[in-house]
PDB file of C-alpha atoms in Angstrom:
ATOM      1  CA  UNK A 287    -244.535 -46.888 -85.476  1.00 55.00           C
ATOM      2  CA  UNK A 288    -244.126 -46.045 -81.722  1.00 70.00           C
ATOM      3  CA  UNK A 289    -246.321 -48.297 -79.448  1.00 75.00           C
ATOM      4  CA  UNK A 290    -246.611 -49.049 -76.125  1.00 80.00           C
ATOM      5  CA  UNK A 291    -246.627 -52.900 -75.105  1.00 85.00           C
ATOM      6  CA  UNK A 292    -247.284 -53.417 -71.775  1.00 90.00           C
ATOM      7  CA  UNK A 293    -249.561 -55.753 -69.811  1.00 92.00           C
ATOM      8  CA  UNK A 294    -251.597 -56.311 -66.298  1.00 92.00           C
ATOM      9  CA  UNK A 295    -252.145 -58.597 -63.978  1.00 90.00           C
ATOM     10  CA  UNK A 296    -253.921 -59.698 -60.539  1.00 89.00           C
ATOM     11  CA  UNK A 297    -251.073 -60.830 -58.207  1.00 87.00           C
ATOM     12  CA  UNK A 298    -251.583 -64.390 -57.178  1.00 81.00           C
ATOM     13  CA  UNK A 299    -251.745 -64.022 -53.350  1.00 71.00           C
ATOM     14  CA  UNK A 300    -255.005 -62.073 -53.971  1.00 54.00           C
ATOM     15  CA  UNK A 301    -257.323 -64.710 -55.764  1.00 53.00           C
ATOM     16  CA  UNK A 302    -259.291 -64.801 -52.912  1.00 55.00           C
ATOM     17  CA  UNK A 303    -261.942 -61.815 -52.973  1.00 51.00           C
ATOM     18  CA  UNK A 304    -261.909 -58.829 -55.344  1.00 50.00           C
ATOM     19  CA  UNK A 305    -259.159 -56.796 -54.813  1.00 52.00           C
ATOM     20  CA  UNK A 306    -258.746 -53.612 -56.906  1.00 56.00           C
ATOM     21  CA  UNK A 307    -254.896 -53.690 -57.172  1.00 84.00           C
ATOM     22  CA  UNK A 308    -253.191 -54.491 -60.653  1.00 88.00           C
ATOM     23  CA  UNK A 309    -248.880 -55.566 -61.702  1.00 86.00           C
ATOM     24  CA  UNK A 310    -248.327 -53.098 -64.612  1.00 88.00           C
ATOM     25  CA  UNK A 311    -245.610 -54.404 -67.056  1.00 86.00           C
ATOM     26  CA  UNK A 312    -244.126 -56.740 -69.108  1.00 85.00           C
ATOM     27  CA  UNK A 313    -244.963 -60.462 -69.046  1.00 85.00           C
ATOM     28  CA  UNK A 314    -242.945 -62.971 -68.054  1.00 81.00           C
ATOM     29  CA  UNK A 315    -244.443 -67.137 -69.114  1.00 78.00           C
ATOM     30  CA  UNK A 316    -242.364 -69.907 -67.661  1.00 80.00           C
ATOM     31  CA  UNK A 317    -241.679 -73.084 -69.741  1.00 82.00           C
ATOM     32  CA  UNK A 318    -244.215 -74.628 -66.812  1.00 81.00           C
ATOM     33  CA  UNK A 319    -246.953 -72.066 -68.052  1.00 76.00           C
ATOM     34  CA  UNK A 320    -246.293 -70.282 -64.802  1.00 76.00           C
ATOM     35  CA  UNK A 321    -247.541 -66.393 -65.558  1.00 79.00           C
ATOM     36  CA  UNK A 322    -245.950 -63.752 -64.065  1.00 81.00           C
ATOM     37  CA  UNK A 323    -245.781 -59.887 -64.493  1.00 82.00           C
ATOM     38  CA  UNK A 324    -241.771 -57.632 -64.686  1.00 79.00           C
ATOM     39  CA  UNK A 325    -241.719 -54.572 -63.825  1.00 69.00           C
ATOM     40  CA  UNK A 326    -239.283 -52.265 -63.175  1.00 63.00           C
ATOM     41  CA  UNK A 327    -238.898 -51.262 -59.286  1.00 60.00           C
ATOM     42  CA  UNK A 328    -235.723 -48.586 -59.468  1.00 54.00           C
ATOM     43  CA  UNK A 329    -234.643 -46.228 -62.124  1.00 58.00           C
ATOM     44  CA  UNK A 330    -231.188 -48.705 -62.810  1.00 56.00           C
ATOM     45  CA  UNK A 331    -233.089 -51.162 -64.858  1.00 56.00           C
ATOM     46  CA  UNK A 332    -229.766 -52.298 -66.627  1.00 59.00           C
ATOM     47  CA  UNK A 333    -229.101 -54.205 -63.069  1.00 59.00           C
ATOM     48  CA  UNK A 334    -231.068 -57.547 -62.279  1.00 55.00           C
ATOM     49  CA  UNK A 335    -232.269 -56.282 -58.710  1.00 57.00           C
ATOM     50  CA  UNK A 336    -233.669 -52.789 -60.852  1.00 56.00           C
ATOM     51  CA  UNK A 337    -236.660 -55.489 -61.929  1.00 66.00           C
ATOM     52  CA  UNK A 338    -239.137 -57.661 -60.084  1.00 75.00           C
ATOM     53  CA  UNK A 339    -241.011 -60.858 -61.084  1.00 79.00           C
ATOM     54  CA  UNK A 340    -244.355 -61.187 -59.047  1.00 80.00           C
ATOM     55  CA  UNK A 341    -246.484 -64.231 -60.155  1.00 83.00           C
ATOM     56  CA  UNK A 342    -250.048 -63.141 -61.311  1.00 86.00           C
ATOM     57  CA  UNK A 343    -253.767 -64.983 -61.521  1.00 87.00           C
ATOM     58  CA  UNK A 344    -253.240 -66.209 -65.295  1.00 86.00           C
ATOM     59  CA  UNK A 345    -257.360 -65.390 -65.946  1.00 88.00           C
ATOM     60  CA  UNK A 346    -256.696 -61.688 -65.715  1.00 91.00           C
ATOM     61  CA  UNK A 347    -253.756 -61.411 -67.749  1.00 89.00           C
ATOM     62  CA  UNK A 348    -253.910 -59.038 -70.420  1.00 93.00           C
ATOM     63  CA  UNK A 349    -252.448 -56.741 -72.912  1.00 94.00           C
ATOM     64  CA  UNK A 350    -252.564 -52.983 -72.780  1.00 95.00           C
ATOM     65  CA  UNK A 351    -254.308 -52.334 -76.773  1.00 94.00           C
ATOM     66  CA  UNK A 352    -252.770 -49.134 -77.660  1.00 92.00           C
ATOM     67  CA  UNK A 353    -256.292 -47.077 -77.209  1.00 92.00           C
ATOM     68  CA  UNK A 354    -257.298 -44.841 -74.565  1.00 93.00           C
ATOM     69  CA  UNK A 355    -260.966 -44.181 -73.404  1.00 94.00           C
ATOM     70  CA  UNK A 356    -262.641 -40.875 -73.363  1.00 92.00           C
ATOM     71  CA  UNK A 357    -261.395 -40.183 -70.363  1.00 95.00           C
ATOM     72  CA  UNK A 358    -257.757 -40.738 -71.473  1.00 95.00           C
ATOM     73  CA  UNK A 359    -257.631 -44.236 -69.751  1.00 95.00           C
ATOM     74  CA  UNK A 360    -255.725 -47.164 -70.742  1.00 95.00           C
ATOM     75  CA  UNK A 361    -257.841 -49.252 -72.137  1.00 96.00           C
ATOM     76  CA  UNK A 362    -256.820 -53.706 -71.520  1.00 97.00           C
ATOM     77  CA  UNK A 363    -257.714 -56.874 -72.910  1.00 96.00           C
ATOM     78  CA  UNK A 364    -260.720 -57.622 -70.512  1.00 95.00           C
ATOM     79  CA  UNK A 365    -262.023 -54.436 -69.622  1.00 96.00           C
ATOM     80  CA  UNK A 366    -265.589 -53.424 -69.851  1.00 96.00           C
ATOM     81  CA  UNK A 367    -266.489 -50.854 -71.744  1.00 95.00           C
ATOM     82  CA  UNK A 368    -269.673 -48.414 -72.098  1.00 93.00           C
ATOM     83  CA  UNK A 369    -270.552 -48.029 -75.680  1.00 90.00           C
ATOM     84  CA  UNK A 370    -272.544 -45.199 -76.557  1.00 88.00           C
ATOM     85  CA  UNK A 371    -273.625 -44.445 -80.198  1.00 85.00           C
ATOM     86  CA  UNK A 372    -276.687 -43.582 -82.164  1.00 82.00           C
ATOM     87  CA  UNK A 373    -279.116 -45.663 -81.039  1.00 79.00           C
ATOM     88  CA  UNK A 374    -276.943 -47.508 -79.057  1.00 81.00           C
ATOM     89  CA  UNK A 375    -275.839 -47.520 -75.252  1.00 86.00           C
ATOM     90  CA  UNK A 376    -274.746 -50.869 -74.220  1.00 88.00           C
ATOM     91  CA  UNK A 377    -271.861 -52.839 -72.274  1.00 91.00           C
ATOM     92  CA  UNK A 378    -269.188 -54.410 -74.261  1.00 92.00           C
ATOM     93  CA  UNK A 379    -266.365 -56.219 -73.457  1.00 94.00           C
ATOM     94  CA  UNK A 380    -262.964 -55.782 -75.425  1.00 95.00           C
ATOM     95  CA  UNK A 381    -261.011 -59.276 -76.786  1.00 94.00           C
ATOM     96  CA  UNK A 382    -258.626 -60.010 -79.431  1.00 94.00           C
ATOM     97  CA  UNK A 383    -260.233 -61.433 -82.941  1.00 92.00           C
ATOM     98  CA  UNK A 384    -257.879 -64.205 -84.326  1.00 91.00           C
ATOM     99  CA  UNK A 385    -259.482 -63.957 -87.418  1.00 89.00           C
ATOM    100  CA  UNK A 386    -259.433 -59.857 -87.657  1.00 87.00           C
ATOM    101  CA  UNK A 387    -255.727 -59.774 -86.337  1.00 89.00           C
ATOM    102  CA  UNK A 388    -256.965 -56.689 -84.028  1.00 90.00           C
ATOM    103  CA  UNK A 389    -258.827 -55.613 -80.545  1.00 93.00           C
ATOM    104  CA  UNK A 390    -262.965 -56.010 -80.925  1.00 93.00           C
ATOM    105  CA  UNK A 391    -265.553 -55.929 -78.924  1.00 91.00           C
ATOM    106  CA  UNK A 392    -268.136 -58.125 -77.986  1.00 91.00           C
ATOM    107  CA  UNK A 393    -271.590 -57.072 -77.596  1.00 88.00           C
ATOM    108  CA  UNK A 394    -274.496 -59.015 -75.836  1.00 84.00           C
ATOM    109  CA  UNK A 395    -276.889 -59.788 -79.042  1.00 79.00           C
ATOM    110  CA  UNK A 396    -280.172 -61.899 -78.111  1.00 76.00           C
ATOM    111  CA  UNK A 397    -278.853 -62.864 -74.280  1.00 80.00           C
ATOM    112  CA  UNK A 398    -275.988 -64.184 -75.719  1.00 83.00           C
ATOM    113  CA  UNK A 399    -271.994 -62.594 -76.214  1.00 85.00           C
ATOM    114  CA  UNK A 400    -270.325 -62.205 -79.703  1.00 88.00           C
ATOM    115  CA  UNK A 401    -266.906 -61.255 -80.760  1.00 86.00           C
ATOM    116  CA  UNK A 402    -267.324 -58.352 -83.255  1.00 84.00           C
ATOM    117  CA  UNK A 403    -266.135 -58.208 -86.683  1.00 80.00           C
ATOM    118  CA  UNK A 404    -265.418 -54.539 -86.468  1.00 83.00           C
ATOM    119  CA  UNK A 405    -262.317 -53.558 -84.628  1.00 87.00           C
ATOM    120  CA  UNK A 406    -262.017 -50.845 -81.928  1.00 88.00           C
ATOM    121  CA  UNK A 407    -260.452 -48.352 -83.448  1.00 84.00           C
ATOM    122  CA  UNK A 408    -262.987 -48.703 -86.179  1.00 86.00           C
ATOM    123  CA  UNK A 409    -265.903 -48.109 -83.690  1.00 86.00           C
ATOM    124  CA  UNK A 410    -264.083 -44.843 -82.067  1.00 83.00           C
ATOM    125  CA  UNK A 411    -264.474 -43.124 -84.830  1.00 82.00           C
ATOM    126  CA  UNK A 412    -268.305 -43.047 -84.743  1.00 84.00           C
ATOM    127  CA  UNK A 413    -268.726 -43.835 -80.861  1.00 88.00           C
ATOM    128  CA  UNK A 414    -268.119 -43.029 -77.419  1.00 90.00           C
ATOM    129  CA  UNK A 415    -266.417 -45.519 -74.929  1.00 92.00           C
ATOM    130  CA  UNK A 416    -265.694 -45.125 -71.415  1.00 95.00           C
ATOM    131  CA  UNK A 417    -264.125 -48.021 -69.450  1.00 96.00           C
ATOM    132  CA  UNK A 418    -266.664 -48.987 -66.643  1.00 96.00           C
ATOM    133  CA  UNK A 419    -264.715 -52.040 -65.359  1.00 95.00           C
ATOM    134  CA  UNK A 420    -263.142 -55.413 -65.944  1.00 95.00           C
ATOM    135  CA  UNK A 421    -264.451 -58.937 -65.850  1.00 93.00           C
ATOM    136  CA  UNK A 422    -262.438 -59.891 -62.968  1.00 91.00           C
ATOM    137  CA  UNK A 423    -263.568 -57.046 -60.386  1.00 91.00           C
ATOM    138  CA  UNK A 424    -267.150 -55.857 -62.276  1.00 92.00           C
ATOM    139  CA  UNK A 425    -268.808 -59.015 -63.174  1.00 90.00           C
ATOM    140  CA  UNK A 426    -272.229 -57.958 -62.871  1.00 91.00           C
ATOM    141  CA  UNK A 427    -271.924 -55.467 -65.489  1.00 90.00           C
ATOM    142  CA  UNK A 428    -271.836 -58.729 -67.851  1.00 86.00           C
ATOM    143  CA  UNK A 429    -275.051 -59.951 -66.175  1.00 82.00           C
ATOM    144  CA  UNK A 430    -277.633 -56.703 -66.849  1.00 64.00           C
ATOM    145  CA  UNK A 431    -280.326 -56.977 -68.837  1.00 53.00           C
TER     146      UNK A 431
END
């Protein structure tokens, strides 16, 4: 199996206002629950000063889930996606189910969210997603209806 684990972040200096800028990389918890996001800066990575360790908003941490919208975009933990299948054409917002071991969505049903049972691979193969946002910088996509 080849995947791709990687993660995102919202620097910390920036948790005042919505700025659109993500840390792409690996994560990096502290024993103090500190979060932080690595990333690799120069093309000697097997040096220490080839890496950098910025500290990032712990709220919009999140992991990268292997999928890619229609587009071909990278699709995180926390991003808000436009389902569109028969009969359907609503936001959703992707999150890990404990109990599914995998990436759902969760789907406004009756003015209130719920975590799906399916997962979202399983959707793809009978709908359409394209990312529209996240819940850090689009929260008003969470609010329509």
């Amino acid at each position: 199996m080849n995947r791709e684990i990687k993660f995102r972040g919202k620097p910390i200096h920036q948790r005042s206002g919505r700025c659109q800028s993500w840390l792409y990389g690996m994560p990096t918890i502290f024993r103090n629950g500190h979060t932080a996001i690595r990333w690799q800066c120069s093309d000697k990575a097997k040096t220490p000063e080839a890496w950098k360790t910025q500290s990032v908003i712990p709220e919009t941490f999140g992991q990268y889930i292997g999928l890619k919208d229609r587009n071909g975009k990278e699709i995180y933990e926390g991003d808000i996606l436009l389902l569109n299948t028969t009969g359907l054409r609503e936001h959703c917002i992707v999150e890990w189910n404990s109990e599914k071991a995998g990436w759902c969505i969760s789907l406004k049903v009756a003015g209130k969210w719920a975590l799906g049972v399916r997962t979202l691979g399983a959707w793809m193969n009978e709908a359409d997603f394209c990312i529209q946002g996240n819940r850090f910088d689009n929260p008003e996509l969470l609010n329509e209806k």
